[in-house]
Coordinates of N, CA and C in Angstrom, one line a residue:
L102 N 22.0 37.7 -34.8 CA 21.8 36.4 -34.4 C 20.4 36.2 -33.7
G103 N 20.1 37.1 -32.8 CA 18.8 37.1 -32.1 C 17.7 37.2 -33.1
T104 N 17.8 38.1 -34.0 CA 16.7 38.3 -35.0 C 16.6 37.0 -35.9
K105 N 17.7 36.4 -36.3 CA 17.6 35.2 -37.1 C 16.9 34.1 -36.4
R106 N 17.1 34.0 -35.1 CA 16.5 32.9 -34.3 C 15.0 33.1 -34.2
T107 N 14.4 34.2 -34.6 CA 13.0 34.4 -34.5 C 12.3 34.0 -35.8
D108 N 13.0 33.5 -36.8 CA 12.5 33.2 -38.1 C 11.3 32.2 -38.1
D109 N 11.3 31.3 -37.1 CA 10.3 30.2 -37.1 C 9.1 30.6 -36.4
Y110 N 8.9 31.9 -36.0 CA 7.8 32.3 -35.2 C 7.0 33.3 -36.0
A111 N 5.7 32.9 -36.4 CA 4.9 33.8 -37.2 C 4.5 35.1 -36.5
D112 N 4.5 35.1 -35.2 CA 4.1 36.3 -34.4 C 5.3 37.0 -33.8
R113 N 6.4 36.8 -34.3 CA 7.6 37.3 -33.7 C 7.6 38.9 -33.6
K114 N 8.2 39.4 -32.6 CA 8.4 40.8 -32.4 C 9.8 41.1 -32.1
I115 N 10.4 42.0 -32.9 CA 11.8 42.3 -32.7 C 11.9 43.8 -32.4
G116 N 12.6 44.2 -31.4 CA 12.7 45.6 -31.1 C 14.1 46.1 -31.3
V117 N 14.3 47.3 -31.9 CA 15.6 47.9 -32.1 C 15.4 49.3 -31.6
G118 N 16.3 49.8 -30.8 CA 16.1 51.1 -30.3 C 17.4 51.9 -30.0
S119 N 17.4 53.1 -30.2 CA 18.6 54.0 -30.0 C 18.2 55.4 -30.3
T120 N 19.1 56.3 -30.2 CA 18.9 57.7 -30.5 C 19.8 58.0 -31.7
P121 N 19.2 58.4 -32.9 CA 20.0 58.8 -34.0 C 20.7 60.1 -33.7
T122 N 22.0 60.1 -33.7 CA 22.7 61.3 -33.3 C 23.4 62.0 -34.5
D123 N 24.0 61.2 -35.4 CA 24.7 61.8 -36.6 C 24.0 61.4 -37.8
R124 N 23.3 62.4 -38.4 CA 22.5 62.2 -39.6 C 23.3 61.6 -40.7
G125 N 22.8 60.5 -41.3 CA 23.5 59.8 -42.4 C 24.5 58.7 -41.9
F126 N 24.8 58.6 -40.6 CA 25.7 57.6 -40.1 C 25.1 56.7 -39.1
S127 N 23.9 56.9 -38.7 CA 23.3 56.2 -37.6 C 22.6 55.0 -38.2
R128 N 22.8 53.8 -37.6 CA 22.1 52.6 -38.0 C 20.7 52.7 -37.7
I129 N 20.3 53.2 -36.5 CA 18.9 53.3 -36.1 C 18.2 54.3 -37.1
E130 N 18.8 55.3 -37.6 CA 18.2 56.1 -38.6 C 17.7 55.3 -39.8
R131 N 18.6 54.4 -40.3 CA 18.2 53.6 -41.4 C 17.0 52.7 -41.1
E132 N 17.0 52.1 -39.8 CA 15.9 51.2 -39.4 C 14.6 52.0 -39.4
I133 N 14.7 53.2 -38.9 CA 13.5 54.1 -38.8 C 12.9 54.4 -40.2
K134 N 13.8 54.7 -41.1 CA 13.4 55.0 -42.5 C 12.8 53.8 -43.2
D135 N 13.2 52.6 -42.8 CA 12.6 51.4 -43.4 C 11.3 50.9 -42.7
S136 N 10.8 51.7 -41.8 CA 9.6 51.3 -41.0 C 8.4 52.2 -41.4
S137 N 7.3 51.8 -41.0 CA 6.1 52.6 -41.1 C 6.1 53.4 -39.8
Q138 N 6.6 54.6 -39.9 CA 6.8 55.5 -38.7 C 5.5 55.9 -38.1
G139 N 5.5 56.0 -36.8 CA 4.3 56.4 -36.1 C 4.7 57.3 -34.9
Y140 N 3.7 58.1 -34.5 CA 3.9 59.0 -33.4 C 2.7 58.8 -32.4
Y141 N 3.0 59.2 -31.1 CA 1.9 59.1 -30.1 C 1.2 60.5 -30.1
L142 N -0.1 60.5 -30.3 CA -0.8 61.7 -30.3 C -1.6 61.9 -29.0
V143 N -1.5 63.1 -28.5 CA -2.2 63.4 -27.2 C -3.2 64.6 -27.4
P144 N -4.2 64.7 -26.6 CA -5.2 65.7 -26.8 C -4.8 67.0 -26.0
C145 N -5.2 68.1 -26.6 CA -5.1 69.4 -25.8 C -6.1 69.4 -24.7
P146 N -5.7 69.8 -23.5 CA -6.6 69.9 -22.4 C -7.7 70.9 -22.6
D147 N -7.5 71.9 -23.5 CA -8.5 72.9 -23.7 C -9.4 72.7 -24.9
C148 N -8.9 72.3 -26.0 CA -9.7 72.2 -27.2 C -9.9 70.7 -27.7
D149 N -9.2 69.8 -27.0 CA -9.3 68.3 -27.3 C -8.8 67.9 -28.6
E150 N -8.1 68.8 -29.4 CA -7.5 68.4 -30.7 C -6.2 67.6 -30.4
F151 N -6.0 66.5 -31.1 CA -4.9 65.7 -30.9 C -3.7 66.2 -31.7
H152 N -2.5 66.0 -31.1 CA -1.2 66.5 -31.7 C -0.1 65.6 -31.2
I153 N 1.0 65.7 -32.0 CA 2.3 65.1 -31.6 C 3.0 66.0 -30.6
R154 N 3.7 65.5 -29.7 CA 4.4 66.3 -28.8 C 5.9 66.2 -29.0
L155 N 6.6 67.4 -29.3 CA 8.0 67.4 -29.5 C 8.6 68.5 -28.6
F156 N 9.9 68.4 -28.4 CA 10.6 69.5 -27.6 C 10.5 70.8 -28.3
R157 N 10.9 70.9 -29.5 CA 10.8 72.1 -30.3 C 9.9 71.8 -31.6
A158 N 9.4 72.9 -32.1 CA 8.6 72.8 -33.3 C 9.6 72.3 -34.4
P159 N 9.1 71.3 -35.2 CA 10.0 70.8 -36.3 C 10.3 71.7 -37.4
A160 N 11.5 71.7 -37.9 CA 11.9 72.5 -39.1 C 11.0 72.1 -40.3
D161 N 10.8 70.9 -40.5 CA 10.0 70.4 -41.6 C 8.7 69.8 -41.0
P162 N 7.6 69.9 -41.7 CA 6.3 69.3 -41.2 C 6.4 67.8 -41.2
I163 N 5.8 67.2 -40.2 CA 5.6 65.8 -40.1 C 4.4 65.4 -40.8
Q164 N 4.5 64.5 -41.8 CA 3.4 64.1 -42.5 C 3.1 62.6 -42.3
I165 N 1.9 62.2 -42.1 CA 1.4 60.9 -42.0 C 0.2 60.7 -42.8
R166 N 0.2 59.7 -43.7 CA -0.9 59.5 -44.6 C -1.2 60.7 -45.5
G167 N -0.2 61.4 -45.8 CA -0.4 62.6 -46.7 C -0.9 63.8 -46.0
E168 N -1.1 63.8 -44.6 CA -1.6 64.9 -43.8 C -0.5 65.4 -43.0
V169 N -0.4 66.8 -42.9 CA 0.5 67.4 -42.0 C 0.0 67.3 -40.6
M170 N 0.8 66.7 -39.7 CA 0.4 66.5 -38.3 C 0.6 67.7 -37.5
P171 N -0.3 68.1 -36.6 CA -0.1 69.2 -35.7 C 0.9 68.7 -34.6
V172 N 1.8 69.7 -34.2 CA 2.8 69.4 -33.2 C 2.8 70.4 -32.1
S173 N 2.7 69.9 -30.9 CA 2.9 70.9 -29.8 C 4.4 70.9 -29.4
H174 N 4.8 71.9 -28.8 CA 6.2 72.0 -28.4 C 6.3 72.8 -27.1
L175 N 7.5 72.8 -26.5 CA 7.7 73.5 -25.3 C 8.0 75.0 -25.5
H176 N 7.5 75.9 -24.6 CA 7.8 77.3 -24.7 C 8.1 77.8 -23.3
W177 N 9.1 78.6 -23.2 CA 9.4 79.2 -21.9 C 10.0 80.6 -22.1
P178 N 9.9 81.4 -21.0 CA 10.5 82.8 -21.1 C 12.0 82.6 -21.3
E179 N 12.6 83.6 -21.9 CA 14.0 83.5 -22.2 C 14.9 83.0 -21.1
D180 N 15.6 81.9 -21.3 CA 16.5 81.3 -20.3 C 15.9 81.1 -19.0
D181 N 14.6 80.9 -18.9 CA 14.0 80.6 -17.6 C 13.0 79.4 -17.7
P182 N 13.5 78.2 -17.4 CA 12.7 77.0 -17.5 C 11.7 76.8 -16.4
T183 N 11.6 77.7 -15.5 CA 10.6 77.4 -14.4 C 9.2 77.6 -14.8
D184 N 9.0 78.3 -15.9 CA 7.6 78.5 -16.4 C 7.4 77.9 -17.7
V185 N 7.9 76.7 -17.9 CA 7.8 76.1 -19.2 C 6.3 75.5 -19.4
K186 N 5.8 75.7 -20.6 CA 4.5 75.2 -21.0 C 4.5 74.5 -22.4
W187 N 3.5 73.7 -22.6 CA 3.3 73.1 -23.9 C 2.4 74.1 -24.7
V188 N 2.6 74.3 -26.0 CA 1.8 75.1 -26.8 C 1.0 74.3 -27.7
C189 N -0.3 74.4 -27.6 CA -1.2 73.6 -28.5 C -1.2 74.2 -29.9
P190 N -1.0 73.4 -30.9 CA -0.9 73.9 -32.3 C -2.3 74.3 -32.8
A191 N -3.3 73.8 -32.2 CA -4.7 74.1 -32.7 C -5.3 75.4 -32.2
C192 N -5.2 75.5 -30.9 CA -5.9 76.7 -30.2 C -4.9 77.7 -29.6
G193 N -3.6 77.3 -29.6 CA -2.6 78.2 -29.0 C -2.5 78.2 -27.5
S194 N -3.3 77.4 -26.8 CA -3.4 77.3 -25.4 C -2.0 76.9 -24.9
L195 N -1.6 77.5 -23.7 CA -0.4 77.1 -23.0 C -0.8 76.3 -21.8
F196 N -0.2 75.1 -21.6 CA -0.6 74.2 -20.5 C 0.7 73.5 -20.0
G197 N 0.6 73.2 -18.7 CA 1.8 72.6 -18.0 C 1.7 71.1 -17.9
G198 N 2.6 70.6 -17.1 CA 2.7 69.2 -16.9 C 1.6 68.6 -16.1
E199 N 0.8 69.4 -15.5 CA -0.3 68.9 -14.6 C -1.3 68.1 -15.4
Y200 N -1.3 68.2 -16.8 CA -2.3 67.5 -17.6 C -1.6 66.2 -18.2
H201 N -0.4 66.0 -18.0 CA 0.4 64.9 -18.6 C -0.2 63.6 -18.5
A202 N -0.5 63.1 -17.3 CA -1.1 61.8 -17.1 C -2.4 61.6 -17.9
K203 N -3.3 62.5 -17.8 CA -4.5 62.4 -18.5 C -4.3 62.4 -20.0
Q204 N -3.4 63.2 -20.5 CA -3.2 63.3 -22.0 C -2.6 61.9 -22.4
M205 N -1.7 61.3 -21.6 CA -1.1 60.0 -22.0 C -2.2 58.9 -22.0
R206 N -3.1 59.0 -21.0 CA -4.2 58.0 -21.0 C -5.1 58.1 -22.2
L207 N -5.4 59.3 -22.7 CA -6.3 59.5 -23.8 C -5.6 59.4 -25.1
G208 N -4.3 59.4 -25.2 CA -3.6 59.4 -26.4 C -3.6 58.0 -27.2
Y209 N -3.1 58.0 -28.4 CA -3.0 56.8 -29.2 C -1.8 56.9 -30.2
W210 N -1.4 55.8 -30.7 CA -0.3 55.7 -31.7 C -1.0 55.8 -33.1
Y211 N -0.3 56.5 -34.0 CA -0.8 56.7 -35.3 C 0.3 56.7 -36.3
G212 N 0.3 55.7 -37.2 CA 1.4 55.6 -38.1 C 1.0 55.6 -39.6
E213 N 1.9 55.6 -40.4 CA 1.7 55.7 -41.9 C 0.7 54.6 -42.4
D214 N 0.9 53.4 -41.9 CA 0.1 52.3 -42.3 C -0.6 51.5 -41.2
W215 N -0.7 52.1 -40.0 CA -1.2 51.4 -38.9 C -1.6 52.4 -37.8
Q216 N -2.3 51.9 -36.8 CA -2.6 52.7 -35.6 C -2.9 51.8 -34.5
Y217 N -2.7 52.3 -33.3 CA -2.9 51.5 -32.1 C -3.8 52.3 -31.1
I218 N -5.0 52.0 -31.0 CA -6.0 52.7 -30.2 C -6.7 51.8 -29.3
D219 N -6.8 52.1 -28.0 CA -7.6 51.3 -27.0 C -7.1 49.9 -27.0
G220 N -5.8 49.7 -27.1 CA -5.2 48.3 -27.0 C -5.3 47.5 -28.2
K221 N -5.7 48.0 -29.4 CA -5.9 47.3 -30.6 C -5.1 47.9 -31.7
Y222 N -4.4 47.1 -32.5 CA -3.7 47.5 -33.7 C -4.7 47.4 -34.8
S223 N -4.7 48.3 -35.8 CA -5.3 48.1 -37.1 C -4.3 48.5 -38.2
F224 N -4.4 47.8 -39.3 CA -3.4 48.0 -40.3 C -4.1 48.3 -41.7
L225 N -3.5 49.2 -42.5 CA -3.9 49.4 -43.8 C -3.3 48.3 -44.7
P226 N -3.9 48.1 -45.9 CA -3.4 47.1 -46.8 C -1.9 47.3 -47.2
S227 N -1.5 48.6 -47.2 CA -0.1 48.9 -47.6 C 0.9 48.6 -46.5
F228 N 0.5 48.1 -45.3 CA 1.5 47.8 -44.3 C 2.4 46.7 -44.7
K229 N 3.7 46.9 -44.5 CA 4.7 45.9 -44.9 C 5.4 45.2 -43.7
G230 N 4.9 45.3 -42.5 CA 5.3 44.5 -41.4 C 6.4 45.1 -40.5
R231 N 6.7 46.4 -40.6 CA 7.7 47.0 -39.8 C 7.2 48.3 -39.2
I232 N 7.0 48.4 -37.9 CA 6.5 49.6 -37.3 C 7.7 50.4 -36.6
G233 N 7.7 51.7 -36.8 CA 8.7 52.5 -36.1 C 8.0 53.5 -35.2
F234 N 8.3 53.4 -33.9 CA 7.7 54.3 -32.9 C 8.7 55.4 -32.6
N235 N 8.2 56.6 -32.8 CA 9.0 57.8 -32.4 C 8.7 58.1 -30.9
V236 N 9.7 57.7 -30.1 CA 9.5 57.9 -28.6 C 10.6 58.8 -28.0
W237 N 10.2 59.6 -27.1 CA 11.2 60.4 -26.4 C 10.7 60.7 -25.0
A238 N 11.6 61.4 -24.2 CA 11.3 61.6 -22.8 C 10.1 62.4 -22.5
G239 N 9.6 63.2 -23.5 CA 8.4 64.0 -23.3 C 7.2 63.3 -23.0
Y240 N 7.2 61.9 -23.3 CA 6.1 61.1 -23.0 C 6.2 60.3 -21.8
G241 N 7.3 60.4 -21.1 CA 7.6 59.6 -19.9 C 7.0 60.2 -18.6
Y242 N 7.0 59.4 -17.6 CA 6.5 59.8 -16.3 C 7.5 60.1 -15.2
S243 N 8.8 59.9 -15.6 CA 9.9 60.1 -14.6 C 10.0 61.5 -14.1
P244 N 10.2 61.7 -12.8 CA 10.4 63.1 -12.3 C 11.7 63.7 -12.9
N245 N 12.5 62.9 -13.6 CA 13.7 63.4 -14.2 C 13.5 64.0 -15.6
T246 N 12.3 63.7 -16.2 CA 11.9 64.2 -17.5 C 10.7 65.1 -17.6
T247 N 10.5 65.9 -16.6 CA 9.5 66.8 -16.6 C 9.9 67.9 -17.6
P248 N 8.9 68.7 -18.1 CA 9.3 69.8 -19.0 C 10.3 70.7 -18.4
V249 N 10.2 71.1 -17.2 CA 11.1 72.0 -16.5 C 12.5 71.4 -16.5
R250 N 12.6 70.2 -16.2 CA 14.0 69.5 -16.1 C 14.6 69.4 -17.5
M251 N 13.7 69.1 -18.5 CA 14.3 68.9 -19.9 C 14.8 70.3 -20.4
V252 N 14.0 71.3 -20.2 CA 14.4 72.7 -20.6 C 15.7 73.1 -19.9
D253 N 15.7 72.9 -18.6 CA 16.9 73.2 -17.8 C 18.1 72.5 -18.3
E254 N 18.0 71.3 -18.6 CA 19.2 70.5 -19.2 C 19.6 71.1 -20.5
F255 N 18.6 71.4 -21.4 CA 18.8 71.9 -22.7 C 19.6 73.2 -22.6
L256 N 19.2 74.1 -21.7 CA 19.8 75.4 -21.5 C 21.3 75.3 -21.1
R257 N 21.5 74.2 -20.3 CA 22.9 74.0 -19.8 C 23.8 73.5 -20.9
V258 N 23.3 72.7 -21.9 CA 24.2 72.1 -22.8 C 24.0 72.6 -24.3
K259 N 23.2 73.6 -24.5 CA 22.8 74.0 -25.8 C 24.0 74.6 -26.6
K260 N 25.1 75.0 -26.0 CA 26.2 75.5 -26.7 C 27.3 74.5 -26.9
D261 N 27.1 73.3 -26.5 CA 28.0 72.2 -26.7 C 27.4 71.1 -27.6
P262 N 27.8 71.1 -28.9 CA 27.1 70.2 -29.8 C 27.2 68.7 -29.4
E263 N 28.3 68.3 -28.8 CA 28.4 66.8 -28.4 C 27.4 66.5 -27.3
K264 N 27.3 67.4 -26.3 CA 26.3 67.1 -25.2 C 24.9 67.3 -25.7
L265 N 24.7 68.1 -26.6 CA 23.3 68.4 -27.1 C 22.8 67.1 -27.9
K266 N 23.7 66.3 -28.4 CA 23.3 65.1 -29.2 C 22.5 64.1 -28.2
T267 N 23.0 64.0 -27.0 CA 22.4 63.1 -26.1 C 21.4 63.8 -25.2

């Protein structure tokens, strides 16, 4: 009903958000697949190459505009989240959360048919009007979502599939 009531507005914006938990059964998963998906890219503090940030390296490569996107991920000594670091996919550098705020300031959104850089959207002719943002706690500023806390929580729930979903 809320979406239908926006029909009369040319510049309408509708947000749908959730966490897809069960592959093939999630409504948000369908919404994401029907959008021009985008990721936030941040620079490496050592080599300045931009990359997507994920908790773990993806099983399948992430492609945008036919290009495999570099992905940084968290690394820590076996079962010890106190020394967790991001791994740069370009230079292999290991860096901690002390660079987070600067990386977020310098980052930008990059999607299949669009991008958002320095406060401006630009669209390719193939854009069909639906943007999907891949957002997760690794981009947040909360003290509850630091890399150390995220890894600590993962280690506590990794053997419980239901807790691991959320």
